[in-house]
Short mmCIF file of C-alpha atoms and ligand atoms in Angstrom, two decimals:
data_model
loop_
_atom_site.label_atom_id
_atom_site.label_comp_id
_atom_site.label_asym_id
_atom_site.label_seq_id
_atom_site.Cartn_x
_atom_site.Cartn_y
_atom_site.Cartn_z
CA MET A 14 -19.17 7.40 -15.40
CA LYS A 15 -16.82 8.96 -12.90
CA PRO A 16 -13.32 7.35 -13.22
CA THR A 17 -12.08 4.90 -10.47
CA GLU A 18 -9.38 6.92 -8.26
CA VAL A 19 -6.21 4.89 -7.16
CA ASP A 20 -3.04 5.84 -5.73
CA VAL A 21 -1.19 3.62 -8.04
CA LEU A 22 -2.34 1.60 -11.22
CA ILE A 23 -0.29 -1.39 -11.98
CA ILE A 24 -0.47 -2.84 -15.36
CA GLY A 25 0.06 -6.81 -15.37
CA ALA A 26 -0.07 -9.30 -12.74
CA GLY A 27 3.24 -11.23 -13.70
CA PRO A 28 5.94 -11.40 -10.80
CA ALA A 29 6.50 -7.72 -11.03
CA GLY A 30 3.20 -6.44 -10.93
CA SER A 31 2.45 -8.79 -7.91
CA THR A 32 5.41 -7.80 -5.96
CA ALA A 33 4.97 -4.27 -6.41
CA ALA A 34 1.41 -4.39 -5.12
CA ALA A 35 2.27 -6.38 -2.10
CA LEU A 36 4.77 -4.00 -1.16
CA LEU A 37 2.75 -0.69 -1.69
CA ARG A 38 0.05 -2.46 -0.17
CA GLN A 39 2.06 -2.86 3.12
CA GLN A 40 2.39 1.06 2.89
CA GLY A 41 -1.31 1.39 2.80
CA PHE A 42 -1.85 2.62 -0.68
CA GLN A 43 -4.83 2.25 -2.92
CA LEU A 44 -4.03 0.18 -5.62
CA LEU A 45 -5.55 -1.35 -8.68
CA VAL A 46 -4.00 -4.29 -10.89
CA VAL A 47 -5.27 -4.92 -14.38
CA GLU A 48 -4.41 -8.02 -16.03
CA LYS A 49 -5.18 -8.78 -19.72
CA GLN A 50 -5.27 -12.80 -19.31
CA VAL A 51 -7.29 -14.92 -17.22
CA PHE A 52 -4.94 -16.52 -14.55
CA PRO A 53 -3.73 -19.60 -14.72
CA ARG A 54 -2.15 -19.05 -17.95
CA PHE A 55 1.04 -20.23 -19.31
CA VAL A 56 3.91 -18.03 -19.52
CA ILE A 57 7.65 -18.75 -20.28
CA GLY A 58 10.49 -18.13 -17.57
CA GLU A 59 10.29 -21.07 -15.19
CA SER A 60 13.82 -21.04 -13.43
CA LEU A 61 14.33 -18.70 -10.42
CA LEU A 62 17.45 -17.50 -9.01
CA PRO A 63 18.16 -17.60 -5.02
CA HIS A 64 18.21 -13.92 -4.81
CA SER A 65 14.32 -13.98 -5.77
CA MET A 66 13.82 -15.92 -2.55
CA ASP A 67 15.05 -12.65 -0.70
CA LEU A 68 12.76 -10.27 -2.98
CA LEU A 69 9.70 -12.68 -2.35
CA ARG A 70 10.28 -12.76 1.57
CA GLU A 71 10.67 -9.01 1.76
CA ALA A 72 7.22 -8.73 -0.03
CA GLY A 73 5.71 -10.89 2.23
CA LEU A 74 5.07 -13.61 -0.71
CA LEU A 75 7.42 -16.47 0.05
CA GLU A 76 5.20 -18.43 2.25
CA ALA A 77 2.47 -18.70 -0.59
CA ILE A 78 5.35 -19.57 -2.81
CA GLN A 79 6.73 -22.18 -0.16
CA ALA A 80 3.24 -23.85 0.32
CA ARG A 81 3.27 -24.82 -3.28
CA GLY A 82 5.95 -27.62 -3.10
CA PHE A 83 7.81 -26.52 -6.12
CA MET A 84 11.04 -28.28 -7.15
CA GLN A 85 13.97 -26.78 -5.28
CA LYS A 86 16.86 -25.91 -7.31
CA PHE A 87 20.16 -25.99 -5.57
CA GLY A 88 22.46 -25.04 -8.74
CA ALA A 89 23.05 -25.08 -12.63
CA LEU A 90 24.90 -27.69 -14.64
CA PHE A 91 26.61 -26.68 -17.95
CA LEU A 92 27.23 -29.25 -20.29
CA ARG A 93 29.24 -29.27 -23.58
CA GLY A 94 30.04 -32.67 -24.91
CA ASN A 95 31.80 -34.69 -22.51
CA GLN A 96 32.64 -31.23 -20.34
CA ALA A 97 30.54 -30.37 -17.51
CA CYS A 98 30.76 -27.35 -15.11
CA GLY A 99 28.68 -27.29 -12.04
CA PHE A 100 27.43 -24.67 -9.80
CA ASP A 101 26.21 -25.29 -6.37
CA PHE A 102 24.56 -22.27 -4.71
CA SER A 103 25.86 -23.61 -1.35
CA ASP A 104 29.35 -22.58 -2.60
CA GLN A 105 29.09 -18.66 -3.39
CA PHE A 106 31.24 -15.65 -2.61
CA THR A 107 27.77 -13.77 -1.51
CA SER A 108 26.06 -15.15 1.55
CA GLY A 109 22.55 -15.57 0.54
CA TRP A 110 20.11 -18.32 -0.39
CA GLN A 111 21.36 -21.66 -1.32
CA TYR A 112 18.56 -22.59 -3.39
CA ALA A 113 15.55 -21.19 -5.56
CA TYR A 114 12.64 -22.87 -7.16
CA GLN A 115 11.86 -24.21 -10.70
CA VAL A 116 8.15 -23.07 -11.30
CA PRO A 117 5.30 -23.63 -13.65
CA ARG A 118 4.47 -19.90 -14.50
CA ALA A 119 0.91 -20.75 -14.42
CA ASP A 120 1.03 -21.91 -10.82
CA PHE A 121 3.84 -19.42 -9.54
CA ASP A 122 2.04 -16.33 -10.91
CA LEU A 123 -1.39 -17.24 -9.75
CA ALA A 124 0.07 -17.98 -6.17
CA LEU A 125 1.51 -14.67 -6.28
CA ALA A 126 -1.40 -12.89 -7.40
CA ASP A 127 -3.85 -14.74 -5.16
CA ALA A 128 -1.66 -13.61 -2.15
CA VAL A 129 -2.11 -10.14 -3.44
CA GLU A 130 -5.58 -10.23 -3.80
CA ALA A 131 -5.90 -11.87 -0.40
CA ARG A 132 -4.54 -8.60 1.29
CA GLY A 133 -7.15 -6.73 -0.16
CA VAL A 134 -5.67 -5.27 -3.73
CA PRO A 135 -8.31 -5.63 -6.36
CA VAL A 136 -6.77 -7.70 -9.48
CA LEU A 137 -9.18 -7.02 -12.80
CA TYR A 138 -8.54 -10.03 -14.85
CA GLY A 139 -9.33 -10.37 -18.64
CA ARG A 140 -8.67 -6.47 -18.95
CA GLN A 141 -6.24 -4.53 -20.72
CA VAL A 142 -5.04 -1.31 -20.47
CA THR A 143 -5.17 0.15 -23.91
CA ALA A 144 -4.43 4.02 -23.61
CA VAL A 145 -2.83 6.11 -21.00
CA GLU A 146 -2.70 9.83 -20.80
CA PHE A 147 -0.78 11.94 -18.30
CA ARG A 148 -2.50 15.38 -17.27
CA ASP A 149 -3.14 17.84 -14.31
CA GLY A 150 -0.51 15.64 -12.45
CA ARG A 151 -2.44 12.30 -12.73
CA ALA A 152 -2.52 9.41 -15.16
CA CYS A 153 -5.52 8.56 -17.02
CA ALA A 154 -5.99 5.02 -18.39
CA ALA A 155 -8.45 3.33 -20.57
CA ILE A 156 -9.44 -0.14 -19.44
CA GLU A 157 -10.99 -2.62 -21.88
CA GLN A 158 -12.74 -5.60 -21.59
CA PRO A 159 -13.95 -7.44 -25.12
CA GLY A 160 -17.47 -6.53 -25.48
CA LYS A 161 -17.92 -4.16 -22.64
CA ALA A 162 -17.87 -0.31 -22.23
CA ILE A 163 -14.37 1.24 -21.41
CA ASP A 164 -13.66 1.94 -17.88
CA ASN A 165 -11.51 5.06 -17.06
CA VAL A 166 -9.14 5.10 -14.13
CA ARG A 167 -7.26 8.12 -12.71
CA ALA A 168 -4.07 7.19 -10.60
CA ARG A 169 -1.55 9.34 -9.01
CA PHE A 170 1.24 6.76 -10.31
CA VAL A 171 1.40 4.19 -12.98
CA LEU A 172 3.79 1.05 -12.71
CA ASP A 173 3.94 -0.59 -15.99
CA CYS A 174 4.49 -4.12 -15.39
CA SER A 175 3.14 -5.53 -18.51
CA GLY A 176 6.15 -7.70 -19.58
CA TYR A 177 6.25 -8.52 -23.13
CA GLY A 178 3.09 -6.31 -23.65
CA ARG A 179 5.10 -3.44 -23.05
CA VAL A 180 2.26 -1.04 -22.61
CA LEU A 181 3.94 2.55 -21.90
CA PRO A 182 7.07 1.59 -23.98
CA ARG A 183 4.78 1.47 -27.08
CA LEU A 184 2.32 4.21 -26.05
CA LEU A 185 4.97 6.83 -25.16
CA SER A 186 7.36 5.72 -27.92
CA LEU A 187 10.09 4.58 -25.65
CA GLU A 188 11.17 1.62 -27.23
CA GLU A 189 14.91 1.30 -28.36
CA PRO A 190 16.50 -1.17 -30.65
CA THR A 191 18.29 -4.03 -29.10
CA ARG A 192 21.84 -4.73 -29.97
CA PHE A 193 21.25 -8.29 -29.59
CA PRO A 194 20.85 -10.24 -32.76
CA THR A 195 17.54 -12.14 -33.24
CA ARG A 196 17.25 -15.51 -31.52
CA GLU A 197 14.17 -17.79 -31.37
CA ALA A 198 13.45 -20.10 -28.31
CA LEU A 199 11.27 -23.33 -29.32
CA PHE A 200 10.07 -25.17 -26.33
CA THR A 201 7.72 -27.26 -24.61
CA HIS A 202 7.28 -29.36 -21.30
CA VAL A 203 7.78 -33.21 -21.33
CA THR A 204 7.30 -36.31 -19.24
CA HIS A 205 9.44 -39.26 -18.56
CA ASP A 206 12.78 -37.51 -18.76
CA ARG A 207 15.70 -39.52 -17.32
CA ARG A 208 16.30 -37.29 -14.01
CA PRO A 209 19.52 -37.29 -11.81
CA LEU A 210 18.72 -38.13 -8.03
CA GLY A 211 18.87 -36.14 -4.82
CA ARG A 212 20.28 -32.77 -4.81
CA GLU A 213 21.13 -32.91 -8.39
CA GLU A 214 17.38 -33.64 -9.67
CA GLY A 215 16.15 -29.91 -9.38
CA LYS A 216 19.38 -28.27 -11.03
CA ILE A 217 18.85 -26.64 -14.21
CA TRP A 218 20.74 -28.03 -17.14
CA VAL A 219 22.13 -26.06 -19.95
CA CYS A 220 23.62 -28.10 -22.97
CA ILE A 221 25.86 -26.42 -25.39
CA HIS A 222 24.88 -27.95 -28.63
CA PRO A 223 27.46 -28.52 -31.19
CA ASP A 224 26.19 -26.38 -33.68
CA GLY A 225 25.80 -23.21 -31.53
CA ALA A 226 22.59 -23.57 -29.61
CA TRP A 227 21.89 -24.07 -26.36
CA ILE A 228 19.16 -26.15 -24.72
CA TRP A 229 17.32 -25.58 -21.17
CA ILE A 230 16.37 -28.59 -19.15
CA ILE A 231 14.33 -27.47 -16.03
CA PRO A 232 12.75 -30.27 -13.84
CA PHE A 233 9.29 -29.52 -12.09
CA SER A 234 7.96 -31.10 -9.03
CA ASN A 235 4.76 -32.23 -11.05
CA GLY A 236 6.54 -34.69 -12.96
CA LYS A 237 6.94 -32.46 -15.84
CA THR A 238 10.31 -30.97 -17.25
CA SER A 239 10.63 -27.80 -19.19
CA VAL A 240 13.04 -28.22 -22.30
CA GLY A 241 13.77 -25.51 -24.75
CA VAL A 242 16.19 -24.73 -27.74
CA VAL A 243 17.63 -21.43 -28.23
CA ALA A 244 19.43 -20.31 -31.52
CA THR A 245 19.50 -18.06 -34.41
CA PRO A 246 16.65 -18.65 -36.89
CA GLU A 247 19.42 -20.37 -39.25
CA PHE A 248 20.12 -23.03 -36.69
CA PHE A 249 16.32 -24.23 -36.86
CA ARG A 250 16.30 -24.26 -40.77
CA HIS A 251 18.70 -27.37 -40.51
CA TYR A 252 15.81 -29.33 -38.98
CA PRO A 253 12.27 -30.59 -40.16
CA ALA A 254 10.05 -27.51 -40.57
CA GLU A 255 7.01 -29.17 -38.22
CA PRO A 256 7.54 -27.67 -34.87
CA GLN A 257 7.27 -30.93 -32.78
CA ALA A 258 9.95 -32.98 -35.02
CA GLN A 259 12.14 -30.05 -35.34
CA LEU A 260 12.27 -29.63 -31.52
CA ARG A 261 12.61 -33.26 -30.96
CA ALA A 262 15.49 -33.50 -33.79
CA ALA A 263 17.30 -30.43 -32.26
CA LEU A 264 17.25 -32.05 -28.94
CA MET A 265 18.35 -35.31 -29.79
CA SER A 266 21.14 -34.03 -31.89
CA ASP A 267 23.02 -32.70 -28.58
CA PRO A 268 24.58 -35.83 -26.89
CA ASN A 269 23.53 -34.89 -23.15
CA ALA A 270 20.17 -33.64 -23.76
CA GLY A 271 19.66 -36.52 -26.33
CA ALA A 272 20.72 -38.95 -23.68
CA ARG A 273 18.33 -37.46 -20.75
CA LEU A 274 15.37 -36.68 -23.27
CA ALA A 275 15.30 -39.88 -25.44
CA ASN A 276 11.83 -41.18 -24.20
CA VAL A 277 10.08 -38.04 -23.49
CA GLN A 278 6.65 -37.37 -24.47
CA PHE A 279 5.85 -33.68 -25.14
CA ALA A 280 2.84 -32.19 -22.99
CA PHE A 281 1.82 -29.62 -25.28
CA PRO A 282 2.60 -28.69 -28.96
CA PRO A 283 6.01 -26.67 -28.96
CA GLN A 284 5.79 -23.10 -28.82
CA ARG A 285 8.23 -20.25 -30.43
CA ILE A 286 9.17 -17.38 -29.22
CA SER A 287 11.48 -14.75 -31.65
CA GLY A 288 13.24 -11.70 -31.09
CA TYR A 289 12.39 -11.03 -27.37
CA ALA A 290 15.28 -8.99 -26.51
CA CYS A 291 14.46 -5.27 -26.21
CA ALA A 292 15.48 -2.28 -24.56
CA VAL A 293 13.96 1.25 -23.75
CA LYS A 294 15.17 4.82 -23.62
CA LYS A 295 14.39 5.48 -20.00
CA LEU A 296 12.57 3.67 -17.13
CA PHE A 297 10.57 6.53 -15.58
CA GLY A 298 8.87 9.69 -16.16
CA PRO A 299 7.04 12.00 -13.91
CA GLN A 300 4.03 9.82 -13.35
CA PHE A 301 5.14 6.33 -14.38
CA ALA A 302 7.82 3.91 -13.94
CA LEU A 303 8.67 0.85 -16.01
CA VAL A 304 9.20 -2.22 -13.86
CA GLY A 305 10.24 -5.95 -14.54
CA ASN A 306 10.13 -7.09 -18.59
CA ALA A 307 8.80 -3.69 -19.55
CA THR A 308 12.35 -2.33 -18.98
CA GLU A 309 14.74 -4.33 -21.10
CA PHE A 310 14.97 -8.04 -21.64
CA LEU A 311 18.32 -9.51 -22.65
CA ASP A 312 18.39 -13.35 -22.92
CA PRO A 313 17.05 -16.36 -21.09
CA ILE A 314 20.64 -17.71 -20.82
CA PHE A 315 20.95 -17.03 -17.02
CA SER A 316 17.45 -17.53 -16.02
CA SER A 317 17.58 -13.92 -14.84
CA GLY A 318 14.32 -12.46 -16.02
CA VAL A 319 12.19 -13.21 -12.97
CA THR A 320 14.71 -12.08 -10.21
CA LEU A 321 15.26 -8.92 -12.21
CA ALA A 322 11.44 -8.32 -12.25
CA LEU A 323 11.25 -8.78 -8.77
CA ALA A 324 14.29 -6.44 -7.85
CA SER A 325 13.05 -3.91 -10.14
CA ALA A 326 9.73 -4.01 -8.44
CA SER A 327 10.99 -3.99 -4.88
CA ARG A 328 13.04 -0.83 -5.76
CA ALA A 329 10.13 0.60 -7.50
CA ALA A 330 7.88 0.32 -4.55
CA GLN A 331 10.55 1.70 -2.10
CA VAL A 332 11.05 4.93 -4.06
CA LEU A 333 7.36 5.29 -5.19
CA THR A 334 6.32 4.98 -1.27
CA ARG A 335 8.60 8.12 -0.58
CA HIS A 336 7.68 9.87 -3.84
CA LEU A 337 3.52 9.60 -2.94
CA ARG A 338 4.50 10.97 0.42
CA GLY A 339 5.80 14.06 -0.87
CA GLN A 340 9.35 13.31 0.04
CA PRO A 341 12.24 14.09 -2.47
CA VAL A 342 13.39 11.18 -4.47
CA ASP A 343 15.72 10.68 -7.49
CA TRP A 344 14.25 8.42 -9.94
CA GLN A 345 17.15 8.29 -11.87
CA THR A 346 20.01 7.28 -9.19
CA GLU A 347 17.63 5.66 -6.76
CA TYR A 348 15.73 3.51 -9.47
CA SER A 349 17.04 3.42 -12.99
CA ASP A 350 20.68 3.26 -11.74
CA PHE A 351 19.96 0.74 -9.59
CA VAL A 352 17.84 -1.50 -12.21
CA MET A 353 20.50 -1.04 -14.81
CA GLN A 354 23.21 -2.23 -12.61
CA GLY A 355 21.59 -5.38 -12.53
CA ILE A 356 20.67 -5.69 -16.02
CA ASN A 357 24.20 -4.72 -17.16
CA THR A 358 25.95 -7.26 -15.03
CA PHE A 359 23.94 -9.83 -16.75
CA ARG A 360 24.56 -8.17 -19.82
CA ALA A 361 28.34 -8.63 -19.56
CA CYS A 362 27.63 -12.43 -18.92
CA VAL A 363 25.35 -12.87 -21.93
CA ASN A 364 27.69 -11.06 -24.17
CA ALA A 365 30.62 -13.40 -22.83
CA TRP A 366 28.22 -16.35 -23.26
CA TYR A 367 27.54 -15.89 -26.90
CA ASP A 368 31.38 -14.84 -27.75
CA THR A 369 32.16 -18.15 -26.11
CA SER A 370 34.62 -16.47 -23.85
CA LEU A 371 32.48 -17.63 -20.76
CA HIS A 372 32.60 -21.17 -21.94
CA ASP A 373 36.37 -21.10 -21.87
CA VAL A 374 36.16 -20.10 -18.20
CA PHE A 375 33.44 -22.60 -17.53
CA PHE A 376 35.34 -25.57 -18.98
CA ALA A 377 38.58 -24.85 -18.38
CA ALA A 378 40.69 -27.69 -17.39
CA HIS A 379 42.06 -25.60 -14.24
CA ARG A 380 39.43 -23.54 -12.58
CA ASP A 381 40.11 -20.96 -9.76
CA PRO A 382 37.87 -21.84 -6.63
CA ASP A 383 37.46 -18.11 -5.94
CA ILE A 384 36.50 -17.20 -9.25
CA MET A 385 33.97 -20.02 -9.63
CA LYS A 386 32.29 -18.79 -6.05
CA GLN A 387 32.06 -15.12 -7.60
CA LEU A 388 30.65 -16.46 -10.70
CA CYS A 389 28.14 -18.71 -8.68
CA SER A 390 26.90 -15.44 -6.82
CA VAL A 391 26.18 -13.99 -9.78
CA LEU A 392 24.32 -16.90 -11.35
CA ALA A 393 22.36 -16.70 -8.29
CA GLY A 394 21.29 -13.11 -8.73
CA TYR A 395 23.22 -11.36 -6.49
CA VAL A 396 24.28 -8.85 -8.81
CA TRP A 397 24.18 -5.61 -6.67
CA ASP A 398 26.93 -7.20 -4.39
CA ARG A 399 29.48 -4.80 -5.46
CA ASN A 400 32.18 -6.51 -3.12
CA ASN A 401 32.08 -9.34 -5.56
CA PRO A 402 34.93 -8.53 -7.96
CA CYS A 403 32.72 -10.57 -10.62
CA VAL A 404 30.15 -7.80 -9.96
CA SER A 405 32.04 -4.66 -9.70
CA GLN A 406 34.63 -5.32 -12.41
CA LEU A 407 33.00 -8.22 -14.62
CA GLU A 408 33.32 -6.59 -18.06
CA ARG A 409 37.19 -6.40 -17.34
CA VAL A 410 37.35 -9.77 -15.33
CA LEU A 411 35.65 -11.86 -17.79
CA PRO A 412 37.96 -11.53 -21.05
CA LEU A 413 40.95 -11.41 -18.68
CA LEU A 414 39.78 -14.71 -17.06
CA ALA A 415 39.06 -16.26 -20.61
CA ARG A 416 42.60 -15.19 -21.90
CA ILE A 417 44.35 -16.83 -18.64
CA VAL A 418 42.37 -19.94 -18.96
CA GLN A 419 42.89 -20.21 -22.97
CA GLY A 420 46.83 -19.56 -22.26
CA ARG A 421 46.78 -22.42 -19.34
CA ASP A 422 44.85 -24.67 -21.56
CA ARG A 423 46.89 -24.43 -24.40
CA LYS A 424 50.11 -25.29 -22.31
C1 FAD B 1 12.45 -18.10 -23.93
C2 FAD B 1 12.48 -17.44 -22.68
C3 FAD B 1 13.00 -18.12 -21.31
C4 FAD B 1 12.88 -17.65 -20.24
N1 FAD B 1 13.29 -18.01 -19.18
C5 FAD B 1 13.46 -17.61 -18.04
C6 FAD B 1 13.99 -18.44 -16.79
O1 FAD B 1 14.18 -19.45 -16.75
N2 FAD B 1 14.18 -17.62 -15.70
C7 FAD B 1 13.56 -16.20 -15.67
O2 FAD B 1 13.83 -15.77 -14.52
N3 FAD B 1 13.23 -15.55 -16.68
C8 FAD B 1 13.30 -16.37 -17.78
N4 FAD B 1 12.74 -15.45 -18.86
C9 FAD B 1 12.28 -14.29 -18.70
C10 FAD B 1 10.97 -13.98 -17.93
O3 FAD B 1 9.98 -14.77 -18.94
C11 FAD B 1 10.47 -12.90 -17.64
O4 FAD B 1 11.53 -12.03 -17.25
C12 FAD B 1 9.50 -12.45 -16.69
O5 FAD B 1 8.51 -13.14 -16.91
C13 FAD B 1 9.15 -11.00 -16.44
O6 FAD B 1 8.21 -10.84 -15.43
P1 FAD B 1 7.19 -9.51 -15.51
O7 FAD B 1 6.27 -9.62 -14.37
O8 FAD B 1 8.11 -8.38 -15.86
O9 FAD B 1 6.47 -9.79 -16.69
P2 FAD B 1 5.38 -10.94 -17.44
O10 FAD B 1 5.76 -12.31 -16.52
O11 FAD B 1 5.39 -10.93 -18.81
O12 FAD B 1 4.02 -10.39 -16.75
C14 FAD B 1 3.14 -9.38 -17.40
C15 FAD B 1 1.82 -9.39 -17.41
O13 FAD B 1 1.16 -8.22 -18.09
C16 FAD B 1 0.17 -8.70 -18.58
N5 FAD B 1 -0.16 -7.43 -19.78
C17 FAD B 1 0.30 -7.17 -20.89
N6 FAD B 1 -0.10 -6.55 -21.75
C18 FAD B 1 -1.23 -5.77 -20.73
C19 FAD B 1 -2.07 -5.04 -21.00
N7 FAD B 1 -2.16 -4.01 -21.95
N8 FAD B 1 -2.94 -4.84 -19.94
C20 FAD B 1 -2.85 -5.35 -18.51
N9 FAD B 1 -2.20 -6.35 -18.79
C21 FAD B 1 -1.25 -6.55 -19.41
C22 FAD B 1 0.38 -9.81 -19.31
O14 FAD B 1 -0.63 -10.79 -19.77
C23 FAD B 1 1.02 -10.76 -18.09
O15 FAD B 1 0.51 -11.37 -17.29
C24 FAD B 1 12.71 -16.26 -20.12
C25 FAD B 1 12.52 -15.37 -21.47
C26 FAD B 1 12.23 -16.11 -22.63
C27 FAD B 1 11.68 -15.24 -23.94
#
């Protein structure tokens, strides 16, 4: 059978794939999105950052999301014992969105993919890309559906938006070991948590557990709340082996999570993901680019994954539009360097979180309001705003800040 011919094959219909598809469709390209699973499907990664709103609007997808009535997230509250550090997105350095959404991803990803399909982009569900060859200036991909003959697609370009599937990093041996130690997340959705009221209701809580884990609490508008514990495998060994008992015991052993979640019921048996951090050697090749989680995934602590997925999809679509029109593009500076700027800013924060210097800054007795605004914009996802010293000089600024507050607090 003659292969289907398209301009761009997009592997995966998560946030990265749908956003890239929406933007490339606006430019009139022929696309095919291939998605391994059948939507709606559960996936973790439910707390968005305000910058994601800019990116959804640019792709013409914001209305579809706003129509779903998701919980508005006005900020984040970090808790350690009896200490609290709140960020409200109305109080930021960068002028941008003052809220984002907390989204059950089954609904969010379906809403995005439906909006893309409604614009005439074919989305093939329940099929997976199993092989890609690059020859004669074209990418030739094999698409498999269980029990059916293999379909072949020829594309001028492939965007790998396959997230944890990591299709091209695996097929092209682009994977690189990550420098992060192995951490695990154990999580579920619950009902009947004790929520704060009003503007505070939708904020994400991050509770620092006395034994070095941290816990997320992400409230949804459907009455459910996502809860998860992130720690080294060693931490979990101190709790019952059975996952439900393990998760409950870990949650209850933190004073803040324990008080909020004392009476919760689990909506489904806890799931565990281990060793999710990943990295790659490069983000592009002559006829492909990696987008979203198929690039590098650091850590869930700052809820950066979906925002980075949308930002990389947006940038990939811009550069690819010119590439396909025969205009000169420099994928290294225009795409890779841009994506890595976002990833590296969050990397500095993640490192400072786990070496606990960021805790010192967050829970200092005397916090500088200007610095807190700058950090708030980083936590809002505005990690390309180089006017923000906490973006342009973060690796230098964070240790300095930690030393200053440590000195002050000792006095
Ligand atoms: C424990 C944990 C908590 C997290 N919490 C947050 C959070 O609060 N906020 C946040 O922003 N991010 C969070 N993340 C990160 C977030 O999950 C990802 O960054 C985000 O889902 C990336 O989107 P994506 O579109 O790149 O990939 P995905 O959402 O993974 O989508 C990729 C799609 O590709 C499909 N696919 C895979 N292989 C193939 C194939 N061979 N053929 C066809 N299709 C394929 C998959 O089925 C999937 O639907 C968290 C991650 C972890 C591990």
